[in-house]
Amino acid sequence: MNCELCATKGETLLWRGQHCRVILVHDTDYPGFCRVIWNDHIKEMTDLPAQMRTELMNTVFAVESAVRDVMQPEKINLASLGNMVPHLHWHVIPRYIDDKNFPNPIWAAPLRNTRASNISDIHKYLSASIFEKLNS
Amino acid sequence: MNCELCATKGETLLWRGQHCRVILVHDTDYPGFCRVIWNDHIKEMTDLPAQMRTELMNTVFAVESAVRDVMQPEKINLASLGNMVPHLHWHVIPRYIDDKNFPNPIWAAPLRNTRASNISDIHKYLSASIFEKLNS
């Protein structure tokens, strides 16, 4: 099995817990885009015991809260798709009124061009905020 | 305020609880596509108290489980976007290997044509399965 989410190479890790981790997605169109990845190779939420589903979602919501605090987006989009990589993960996507696709989903055809955002400092603020929400 | 999710007109209701409801989406490309709608006009998951987030997600997961049982899809996609209608709702989308967009998100450009599925009987089986999971 060759799963790109079982591997962790090249990730910008923001937070790691016992069962899942949070990484920063390097997408300059969506600064602050994070991904919450379950460590084990599980396909669907309902393949997890209920208690672990709640643990994963609490991590997703902590990330949502951190992204709202740090990035002040217009809207948060949450999605768990996994059609190509059936390894449980959640996209936490900050949306901005002038982003490439707003108000359409980020997977739709682009509506406009955007300038690449500098995301080099974001990870410090996001990881501090996520840590505060999950470890305090 | 004129919110189409505050209104309930024309919905095919599958289940209604104290705080949220489940409807069948009339999309013949994705038979079994359900939507879980929070009754109050709330924008983000993190605008809800933690206990209510868990209640909503437990409903989403019951619907996921029912859709898996009844429709036997290749994959489940879960998404809460709300860019156009900022009233908290979850898409529970069964994906099939030969559906219009698989393995891409349903919001991407179509990859193939599909025959319209007959969804007239689905709501009976889905509502029975959701009821069993949430009310028993």
PDB file of C-alpha atoms in Angstrom:
ATOM      1  CA  MET A   1       0.000   0.000   0.000  1.00  0.00           C
ATOM      2  CA  ASN A   2       1.321   3.371  -1.022  1.00  0.00           C
ATOM      3  CA  CYS A   3      -0.809   6.006   0.731  1.00  0.00           C
ATOM      4  CA  GLU A   4       0.390   9.598   0.651  1.00  0.00           C
ATOM      5  CA  LEU A   5      -1.397  10.375   3.939  1.00  0.00           C
ATOM      6  CA  CYS A   6       0.167   7.437   5.782  1.00  0.00           C
ATOM      7  CA  ALA A   7       3.490   9.061   4.874  1.00  0.00           C
ATOM      8  CA  THR A   8       4.283  12.382   6.561  1.00  0.00           C
ATOM      9  CA  LYS A   9       7.198  13.501   4.403  1.00  0.00           C
ATOM     10  CA  GLY A  10       7.304  17.192   3.527  1.00  0.00           C
ATOM     11  CA  GLU A  11       4.366  18.152   5.763  1.00  0.00           C
ATOM     12  CA  THR A  12       4.289  21.424   7.697  1.00  0.00           C
ATOM     13  CA  LEU A  13       3.080  20.035  10.999  1.00  0.00           C
ATOM     14  CA  LEU A  14       1.028  22.411  13.160  1.00  0.00           C
ATOM     15  CA  TRP A  15      -0.060  20.021  15.896  1.00  0.00           C
ATOM     16  CA  ARG A  16       0.160  16.312  16.652  1.00  0.00           C
ATOM     17  CA  GLY A  17      -2.077  14.361  19.019  1.00  0.00           C
ATOM     18  CA  GLN A  18      -2.319  10.707  19.899  1.00  0.00           C
ATOM     19  CA  HIS A  19      -4.599   9.812  16.963  1.00  0.00           C
ATOM     20  CA  CYS A  20      -4.426  12.661  14.478  1.00  0.00           C
ATOM     21  CA  ARG A  21      -2.289  15.532  13.268  1.00  0.00           C
ATOM     22  CA  VAL A  22      -2.867  18.987  11.799  1.00  0.00           C
ATOM     23  CA  ILE A  23      -0.856  20.260   8.844  1.00  0.00           C
ATOM     24  CA  LEU A  24      -0.729  23.529   6.928  1.00  0.00           C
ATOM     25  CA  VAL A  25      -1.669  23.161   3.262  1.00  0.00           C
ATOM     26  CA  HIS A  26       0.710  25.022   0.968  1.00  0.00           C
ATOM     27  CA  ASP A  27      -1.910  26.726  -1.174  1.00  0.00           C
ATOM     28  CA  THR A  28      -1.209  30.410  -1.702  1.00  0.00           C
ATOM     29  CA  ASP A  29      -4.768  30.919  -2.994  1.00  0.00           C
ATOM     30  CA  TYR A  30      -6.133  29.912   0.418  1.00  0.00           C
ATOM     31  CA  PRO A  31      -3.791  31.137   3.152  1.00  0.00           C
ATOM     32  CA  GLY A  32      -4.561  29.325   6.410  1.00  0.00           C
ATOM     33  CA  PHE A  33      -5.922  26.194   4.698  1.00  0.00           C
ATOM     34  CA  CYS A  34      -5.312  23.332   7.161  1.00  0.00           C
ATOM     35  CA  ARG A  35      -5.793  19.597   6.988  1.00  0.00           C
ATOM     36  CA  VAL A  36      -6.584  17.314   9.923  1.00  0.00           C
ATOM     37  CA  ILE A  37      -5.364  13.783   9.199  1.00  0.00           C
ATOM     38  CA  TRP A  38      -6.258  10.673  11.175  1.00  0.00           C
ATOM     39  CA  ASN A  39      -3.032   8.761  11.732  1.00  0.00           C
ATOM     40  CA  ASP A  40      -4.367   5.293  10.958  1.00  0.00           C
ATOM     41  CA  HIS A  41      -5.430   4.287   7.452  1.00  0.00           C
ATOM     42  CA  ILE A  42      -9.234   4.461   7.954  1.00  0.00           C
ATOM     43  CA  LYS A  43     -11.670   5.148   5.099  1.00  0.00           C
ATOM     44  CA  GLU A  44     -14.880   6.629   6.540  1.00  0.00           C
ATOM     45  CA  MET A  45     -15.911   8.462   9.709  1.00  0.00           C
ATOM     46  CA  THR A  46     -18.369   5.648  10.479  1.00  0.00           C
ATOM     47  CA  ASP A  47     -15.480   3.168  10.399  1.00  0.00           C
ATOM     48  CA  LEU A  48     -14.284   4.810  13.631  1.00  0.00           C
ATOM     49  CA  PRO A  49     -15.812   4.139  17.075  1.00  0.00           C
ATOM     50  CA  ALA A  50     -18.118   7.000  18.137  1.00  0.00           C
ATOM     51  CA  GLN A  51     -15.701   8.286  20.766  1.00  0.00           C
ATOM     52  CA  MET A  52     -12.898   8.632  18.227  1.00  0.00           C
ATOM     53  CA  ARG A  53     -15.189  10.399  15.764  1.00  0.00           C
ATOM     54  CA  THR A  54     -15.898  12.977  18.451  1.00  0.00           C
ATOM     55  CA  GLU A  55     -12.180  13.291  19.231  1.00  0.00           C
ATOM     56  CA  LEU A  56     -11.398  13.902  15.542  1.00  0.00           C
ATOM     57  CA  MET A  57     -14.220  16.428  15.136  1.00  0.00           C
ATOM     58  CA  ASN A  58     -13.149  18.270  18.289  1.00  0.00           C
ATOM     59  CA  THR A  59      -9.728  18.653  16.658  1.00  0.00           C
ATOM     60  CA  VAL A  60     -11.361  19.870  13.429  1.00  0.00           C
ATOM     61  CA  PHE A  61     -13.380  22.431  15.393  1.00  0.00           C
ATOM     62  CA  ALA A  62     -10.307  23.607  17.321  1.00  0.00           C
ATOM     63  CA  VAL A  63      -8.591  24.167  13.977  1.00  0.00           C
ATOM     64  CA  GLU A  64     -11.676  25.982  12.645  1.00  0.00           C
ATOM     65  CA  SER A  65     -11.602  28.227  15.692  1.00  0.00           C
ATOM     66  CA  ALA A  66      -7.857  28.924  15.291  1.00  0.00           C
ATOM     67  CA  VAL A  67      -8.240  29.683  11.578  1.00  0.00           C
ATOM     68  CA  ARG A  68     -11.103  32.091  12.343  1.00  0.00           C
ATOM     69  CA  ASP A  69      -9.040  33.825  15.041  1.00  0.00           C
ATOM     70  CA  VAL A  70      -5.838  34.100  12.998  1.00  0.00           C
ATOM     71  CA  MET A  71      -7.132  34.585   9.436  1.00  0.00           C
ATOM     72  CA  GLN A  72     -10.523  36.267   9.975  1.00  0.00           C
ATOM     73  CA  PRO A  73     -12.034  34.652   6.867  1.00  0.00           C
ATOM     74  CA  GLU A  74     -15.500  35.393   5.495  1.00  0.00           C
ATOM     75  CA  LYS A  75     -16.504  31.722   5.903  1.00  0.00           C
ATOM     76  CA  ILE A  76     -15.095  28.351   6.905  1.00  0.00           C
ATOM     77  CA  ASN A  77     -15.553  25.352   4.614  1.00  0.00           C
ATOM     78  CA  LEU A  78     -15.203  21.861   6.117  1.00  0.00           C
ATOM     79  CA  ALA A  79     -14.950  18.785   3.929  1.00  0.00           C
ATOM     80  CA  SER A  80     -13.970  15.143   4.144  1.00  0.00           C
ATOM     81  CA  LEU A  81     -13.933  13.666   0.644  1.00  0.00           C
ATOM     82  CA  GLY A  82     -11.173  11.070   0.187  1.00  0.00           C
ATOM     83  CA  ASN A  83     -12.226   9.779  -3.223  1.00  0.00           C
ATOM     84  CA  MET A  84      -8.648   9.726  -4.461  1.00  0.00           C
ATOM     85  CA  VAL A  85      -6.939   9.070  -1.132  1.00  0.00           C
ATOM     86  CA  PRO A  86      -9.322   6.984   1.018  1.00  0.00           C
ATOM     87  CA  HIS A  87      -7.463   7.816   4.240  1.00  0.00           C
ATOM     88  CA  LEU A  88      -9.617   9.833   6.636  1.00  0.00           C
ATOM     89  CA  HIS A  89      -8.775  13.538   6.558  1.00  0.00           C
ATOM     90  CA  TRP A  90     -10.600  16.859   6.923  1.00  0.00           C
ATOM     91  CA  HIS A  91     -10.065  20.030   4.943  1.00  0.00           C
ATOM     92  CA  VAL A  92     -10.490  23.215   7.005  1.00  0.00           C
ATOM     93  CA  ILE A  93     -10.602  25.933   4.362  1.00  0.00           C
ATOM     94  CA  PRO A  94     -10.786  29.651   5.082  1.00  0.00           C
ATOM     95  CA  ARG A  95     -12.772  31.453   2.398  1.00  0.00           C
ATOM     96  CA  TYR A  96     -12.334  35.108   1.503  1.00  0.00           C
ATOM     97  CA  ILE A  97     -14.751  37.307  -0.458  1.00  0.00           C
ATOM     98  CA  ASP A  98     -12.083  37.917  -3.111  1.00  0.00           C
ATOM     99  CA  ASP A  99     -10.594  34.411  -3.228  1.00  0.00           C
ATOM    100  CA  LYS A 100     -10.217  32.501  -6.497  1.00  0.00           C
ATOM    101  CA  ASN A 101     -13.625  30.790  -6.327  1.00  0.00           C
ATOM    102  CA  PHE A 102     -15.795  32.601  -3.803  1.00  0.00           C
ATOM    103  CA  PRO A 103     -18.710  31.942  -3.293  1.00  0.00           C
ATOM    104  CA  ASN A 104     -18.305  28.652  -5.176  1.00  0.00           C
ATOM    105  CA  PRO A 105     -16.531  25.604  -3.710  1.00  0.00           C
ATOM    106  CA  ILE A 106     -12.742  25.676  -4.132  1.00  0.00           C
ATOM    107  CA  TRP A 107     -13.018  22.684  -6.479  1.00  0.00           C
ATOM    108  CA  ALA A 108     -15.146  24.557  -9.030  1.00  0.00           C
ATOM    109  CA  ALA A 109     -13.764  26.467 -12.015  1.00  0.00           C
ATOM    110  CA  PRO A 110     -11.923  29.621 -10.866  1.00  0.00           C
ATOM    111  CA  LEU A 111     -13.856  32.886 -11.065  1.00  0.00           C
ATOM    112  CA  ARG A 112     -10.885  35.247 -10.776  1.00  0.00           C
ATOM    113  CA  ASN A 113      -7.128  35.459 -10.423  1.00  0.00           C
ATOM    114  CA  THR A 114      -5.630  36.212  -7.045  1.00  0.00           C
ATOM    115  CA  ARG A 115      -2.192  37.291  -5.955  1.00  0.00           C
ATOM    116  CA  ALA A 116      -0.210  34.584  -4.231  1.00  0.00           C
ATOM    117  CA  SER A 117      -0.317  35.209  -0.472  1.00  0.00           C
ATOM    118  CA  ASN A 118       2.742  34.997   1.694  1.00  0.00           C
ATOM    119  CA  ILE A 119       2.048  32.066   3.998  1.00  0.00           C
ATOM    120  CA  SER A 120       5.493  31.838   5.548  1.00  0.00           C
ATOM    121  CA  ASP A 121       4.545  33.253   8.961  1.00  0.00           C
ATOM    122  CA  ILE A 122       1.061  31.831   9.202  1.00  0.00           C
ATOM    123  CA  HIS A 123       2.126  28.477  10.591  1.00  0.00           C
ATOM    124  CA  LYS A 124       3.574  30.066  13.761  1.00  0.00           C
ATOM    125  CA  TYR A 125       0.333  31.821  14.640  1.00  0.00           C
ATOM    126  CA  LEU A 126      -1.856  28.877  13.682  1.00  0.00           C
ATOM    127  CA  SER A 127       0.164  26.300  15.580  1.00  0.00           C
ATOM    128  CA  ALA A 128       0.220  28.514  18.702  1.00  0.00           C
ATOM    129  CA  SER A 129      -3.536  29.032  18.500  1.00  0.00           C
ATOM    130  CA  ILE A 130      -4.299  25.343  17.901  1.00  0.00           C
ATOM    131  CA  PHE A 131      -1.984  24.335  20.755  1.00  0.00           C
ATOM    132  CA  GLU A 132      -3.731  26.755  23.099  1.00  0.00           C
ATOM    133  CA  LYS A 133      -7.154  25.372  22.172  1.00  0.00           C
ATOM    134  CA  LEU A 134      -6.221  21.687  22.360  1.00  0.00           C
ATOM    135  CA  ASN A 135      -3.560  21.484  25.078  1.00  0.00           C
ATOM    136  CA  SER A 136      -4.649  24.074  27.612  1.00  0.00           C
TER     137      SER A 136
ATOM    138  CA  MET B   1     -33.867  37.999   6.045  1.00  0.00           C
ATOM    139  CA  ASN B   2     -34.732  35.634   3.255  1.00  0.00           C
ATOM    140  CA  CYS B   3     -32.887  32.357   3.921  1.00  0.00           C
ATOM    141  CA  GLU B   4     -33.836  29.339   1.844  1.00  0.00           C
ATOM    142  CA  LEU B   5     -32.745  26.954   4.640  1.00  0.00           C
ATOM    143  CA  CYS B   6     -34.826  28.707   7.292  1.00  0.00           C
ATOM    144  CA  ALA B   7     -37.777  27.912   5.027  1.00  0.00           C
ATOM    145  CA  THR B   8     -38.748  24.254   4.685  1.00  0.00           C
ATOM    146  CA  LYS B   9     -41.068  24.481   1.680  1.00  0.00           C
ATOM    147  CA  GLY B  10     -40.775  21.679  -0.875  1.00  0.00           C
ATOM    148  CA  GLU B  11     -38.321  19.585   1.178  1.00  0.00           C
ATOM    149  CA  THR B  12     -38.471  15.786   1.252  1.00  0.00           C
ATOM    150  CA  LEU B  13     -38.088  15.332   4.990  1.00  0.00           C
ATOM    151  CA  LEU B  14     -36.411  12.093   6.116  1.00  0.00           C
ATOM    152  CA  TRP B  15     -36.074  12.814   9.841  1.00  0.00           C
ATOM    153  CA  ARG B  16     -36.649  15.697  12.212  1.00  0.00           C
ATOM    154  CA  GLY B  17     -35.092  16.121  15.641  1.00  0.00           C
ATOM    155  CA  GLN B  18     -35.245  18.874  18.207  1.00  0.00           C
ATOM    156  CA  HIS B  19     -32.446  20.949  16.640  1.00  0.00           C
ATOM    157  CA  CYS B  20     -31.917  19.691  13.128  1.00  0.00           C
ATOM    158  CA  ARG B  21     -33.586  17.881  10.238  1.00  0.00           C
ATOM    159  CA  VAL B  22     -32.519  15.547   7.447  1.00  0.00           C
ATOM    160  CA  ILE B  23     -33.781  15.971   3.900  1.00  0.00           C
ATOM    161  CA  LEU B  24     -33.304  14.048   0.665  1.00  0.00           C
ATOM    162  CA  VAL B  25     -31.624  16.085  -2.059  1.00  0.00           C
ATOM    163  CA  HIS B  26     -33.342  15.703  -5.426  1.00  0.00           C
ATOM    164  CA  ASP B  27     -30.221  15.112  -7.500  1.00  0.00           C
ATOM    165  CA  THR B  28     -30.602  12.179  -9.889  1.00  0.00           C
ATOM    166  CA  ASP B  29     -26.821  12.163 -10.462  1.00  0.00           C
ATOM    167  CA  TYR B  30     -26.272  11.315  -6.786  1.00  0.00           C
ATOM    168  CA  PRO B  31     -29.074   9.050  -5.557  1.00  0.00           C
ATOM    169  CA  GLY B  32     -29.121   9.010  -1.755  1.00  0.00           C
ATOM    170  CA  PHE B  33     -27.615  12.507  -1.410  1.00  0.00           C
ATOM    171  CA  CYS B  34     -28.893  13.855   1.943  1.00  0.00           C
ATOM    172  CA  ARG B  35     -28.607  17.176   3.709  1.00  0.00           C
ATOM    173  CA  VAL B  36     -28.582  17.699   7.471  1.00  0.00           C
ATOM    174  CA  ILE B  37     -29.819  21.193   8.293  1.00  0.00           C
ATOM    175  CA  TRP B  38     -29.531  22.907  11.662  1.00  0.00           C
ATOM    176  CA  ASN B  39     -32.925  24.483  12.367  1.00  0.00           C
ATOM    177  CA  ASP B  40     -31.641  27.831  13.683  1.00  0.00           C
ATOM    178  CA  HIS B  41     -29.895  30.319  11.421  1.00  0.00           C
ATOM    179  CA  ILE B  42     -26.311  29.726  12.590  1.00  0.00           C
ATOM    180  CA  LYS B  43     -23.278  30.368  10.364  1.00  0.00           C
ATOM    181  CA  GLU B  44     -20.365  28.209  11.559  1.00  0.00           C
ATOM    182  CA  MET B  45     -19.922  24.987  13.575  1.00  0.00           C
ATOM    183  CA  THR B  46     -17.870  26.955  16.123  1.00  0.00           C
ATOM    184  CA  ASP B  47     -20.799  29.325  16.627  1.00  0.00           C
ATOM    185  CA  LEU B  48     -22.573  26.390  18.313  1.00  0.00           C
ATOM    186  CA  PRO B  49     -21.857  25.216  21.887  1.00  0.00           C
ATOM    187  CA  ALA B  50     -19.684  22.070  21.907  1.00  0.00           C
ATOM    188  CA  GLN B  51     -22.529  19.816  23.002  1.00  0.00           C
ATOM    189  CA  MET B  52     -24.693  20.912  20.074  1.00  0.00           C
ATOM    190  CA  ARG B  53     -21.827  20.427  17.626  1.00  0.00           C
ATOM    191  CA  THR B  54     -21.575  16.843  18.818  1.00  0.00           C
ATOM    192  CA  GLU B  55     -25.348  16.391  18.517  1.00  0.00           C
ATOM    193  CA  LEU B  56     -25.276  17.682  14.930  1.00  0.00           C
ATOM    194  CA  MET B  57     -22.294  15.521  13.973  1.00  0.00           C
ATOM    195  CA  ASN B  58     -23.921  12.447  15.518  1.00  0.00           C
ATOM    196  CA  THR B  59     -26.879  13.095  13.211  1.00  0.00           C
ATOM    197  CA  VAL B  60     -24.531  13.493  10.233  1.00  0.00           C
ATOM    198  CA  PHE B  61     -22.839  10.197  11.099  1.00  0.00           C
ATOM    199  CA  ALA B  62     -26.186   8.408  11.503  1.00  0.00           C
ATOM    200  CA  VAL B  63     -27.108   9.629   8.019  1.00  0.00           C
ATOM    201  CA  GLU B  64     -23.707   8.516   6.679  1.00  0.00           C
ATOM    202  CA  SER B  65     -24.313   5.087   8.165  1.00  0.00           C
ATOM    203  CA  ALA B  66     -27.837   4.881   6.686  1.00  0.00           C
ATOM    204  CA  VAL B  67     -26.632   5.995   3.245  1.00  0.00           C
ATOM    205  CA  ARG B  68     -23.864   3.370   3.354  1.00  0.00           C
ATOM    206  CA  ASP B  69     -26.370   0.668   4.357  1.00  0.00           C
ATOM    207  CA  VAL B  70     -29.021   1.584   1.801  1.00  0.00           C
ATOM    208  CA  MET B  71     -26.975   2.812  -1.189  1.00  0.00           C
ATOM    209  CA  GLN B  72     -23.690   0.886  -0.813  1.00  0.00           C
ATOM    210  CA  PRO B  73     -21.634   3.722  -2.334  1.00  0.00           C
ATOM    211  CA  GLU B  74     -17.914   3.571  -3.113  1.00  0.00           C
ATOM    212  CA  LYS B  75     -17.239   6.501  -0.782  1.00  0.00           C
ATOM    213  CA  ILE B  76     -19.021   9.039   1.387  1.00  0.00           C
ATOM    214  CA  ASN B  77     -18.246  12.744   1.004  1.00  0.00           C
ATOM    215  CA  LEU B  78     -19.102  15.082   3.888  1.00  0.00           C
ATOM    216  CA  ALA B  79     -19.053  18.846   3.467  1.00  0.00           C
ATOM    217  CA  SER B  80     -20.262  21.974   5.213  1.00  0.00           C
ATOM    218  CA  LEU B  81     -19.631  24.961   2.942  1.00  0.00           C
ATOM    219  CA  GLY B  82     -22.373  27.602   3.210  1.00  0.00           C
ATOM    220  CA  ASN B  83     -20.687  30.340   1.173  1.00  0.00           C
ATOM    221  CA  MET B  84     -23.920  31.180  -0.630  1.00  0.00           C
ATOM    222  CA  VAL B  85     -26.335  30.242   2.147  1.00  0.00           C
ATOM    223  CA  PRO B  86     -24.584  30.862   5.498  1.00  0.00           C
ATOM    224  CA  HIS B  87     -27.041  28.697   7.427  1.00  0.00           C
ATOM    225  CA  LEU B  88     -25.335  25.665   8.943  1.00  0.00           C
ATOM    226  CA  HIS B  89     -25.937  22.492   6.903  1.00  0.00           C
ATOM    227  CA  TRP B  90     -24.052  19.325   6.006  1.00  0.00           C
ATOM    228  CA  HIS B  91     -23.976  17.540   2.690  1.00  0.00           C
ATOM    229  CA  VAL B  92     -23.816  13.733   2.979  1.00  0.00           C
ATOM    230  CA  ILE B  93     -22.987  12.635  -0.544  1.00  0.00           C
ATOM    231  CA  PRO B  94     -22.744   9.021  -1.701  1.00  0.00           C
ATOM    232  CA  ARG B  95     -20.133   8.646  -4.425  1.00  0.00           C
ATOM    233  CA  TYR B  96     -20.159   5.905  -7.048  1.00  0.00           C
ATOM    234  CA  ILE B  97     -17.272   4.813  -9.255  1.00  0.00           C
ATOM    235  CA  ASP B  98     -19.256   5.721 -12.368  1.00  0.00           C
ATOM    236  CA  ASP B  99     -20.880   8.917 -11.093  1.00  0.00           C
ATOM    237  CA  LYS B 100     -20.661  12.179 -13.032  1.00  0.00           C
ATOM    238  CA  ASN B 101     -17.469  13.404 -11.345  1.00  0.00           C
ATOM    239  CA  PHE B 102     -15.803  10.471  -9.590  1.00  0.00           C
ATOM    240  CA  PRO B 103     -13.108  10.643  -8.216  1.00  0.00           C
ATOM    241  CA  ASN B 104     -13.284  14.438  -8.315  1.00  0.00           C
ATOM    242  CA  PRO B 105     -15.486  16.498  -5.982  1.00  0.00           C
ATOM    243  CA  ILE B 106     -19.087  16.858  -7.186  1.00  0.00           C
ATOM    244  CA  TRP B 107     -18.499  20.593  -7.673  1.00  0.00           C
ATOM    245  CA  ALA B 108     -15.756  20.062 -10.281  1.00  0.00           C
ATOM    246  CA  ALA B 109     -16.357  19.928 -14.032  1.00  0.00           C
ATOM    247  CA  PRO B 110     -18.223  16.709 -14.981  1.00  0.00           C
ATOM    248  CA  LEU B 111     -16.111  13.847 -16.301  1.00  0.00           C
ATOM    249  CA  ARG B 112     -18.947  11.802 -17.846  1.00  0.00           C
ATOM    250  CA  ASN B 113     -22.677  11.664 -18.465  1.00  0.00           C
ATOM    251  CA  THR B 114     -24.823   9.462 -16.285  1.00  0.00           C
ATOM    252  CA  ARG B 115     -28.338   8.178 -16.623  1.00  0.00           C
ATOM    253  CA  ALA B 116     -30.800   9.818 -14.260  1.00  0.00           C
ATOM    254  CA  SER B 117     -31.470   7.447 -11.352  1.00  0.00           C
ATOM    255  CA  ASN B 118     -34.935   6.752 -10.064  1.00  0.00           C
ATOM    256  CA  ILE B 119     -34.915   8.156  -6.547  1.00  0.00           C
ATOM    257  CA  SER B 120     -38.629   7.793  -5.865  1.00  0.00           C
ATOM    258  CA  ASP B 121     -38.352   4.861  -3.445  1.00  0.00           C
ATOM    259  CA  ILE B 122     -35.068   5.785  -1.807  1.00  0.00           C
ATOM    260  CA  HIS B 123     -36.591   8.114   0.776  1.00  0.00           C
ATOM    261  CA  LYS B 124     -38.592   5.277   2.379  1.00  0.00           C
ATOM    262  CA  TYR B 125     -35.537   3.128   2.976  1.00  0.00           C
ATOM    263  CA  LEU B 126     -33.349   6.043   4.054  1.00  0.00           C
ATOM    264  CA  SER B 127     -35.873   7.490   6.480  1.00  0.00           C
ATOM    265  CA  ALA B 128     -36.477   4.056   8.031  1.00  0.00           C
ATOM    266  CA  SER B 129     -32.730   3.481   8.426  1.00  0.00           C
ATOM    267  CA  ILE B 130     -32.066   6.953   9.870  1.00  0.00           C
ATOM    268  CA  PHE B 131     -34.998   6.588  12.266  1.00  0.00           C
ATOM    269  CA  GLU B 132     -33.651   3.248  13.462  1.00  0.00           C
ATOM    270  CA  LYS B 133     -30.202   4.692  14.089  1.00  0.00           C
ATOM    271  CA  LEU B 134     -31.349   7.877  15.836  1.00  0.00           C
ATOM    272  CA  ASN B 135     -34.549   6.905  17.646  1.00  0.00           C
ATOM    273  CA  SER B 136     -33.901   3.359  18.817  1.00  0.00           C
TER     274      SER B 136
END
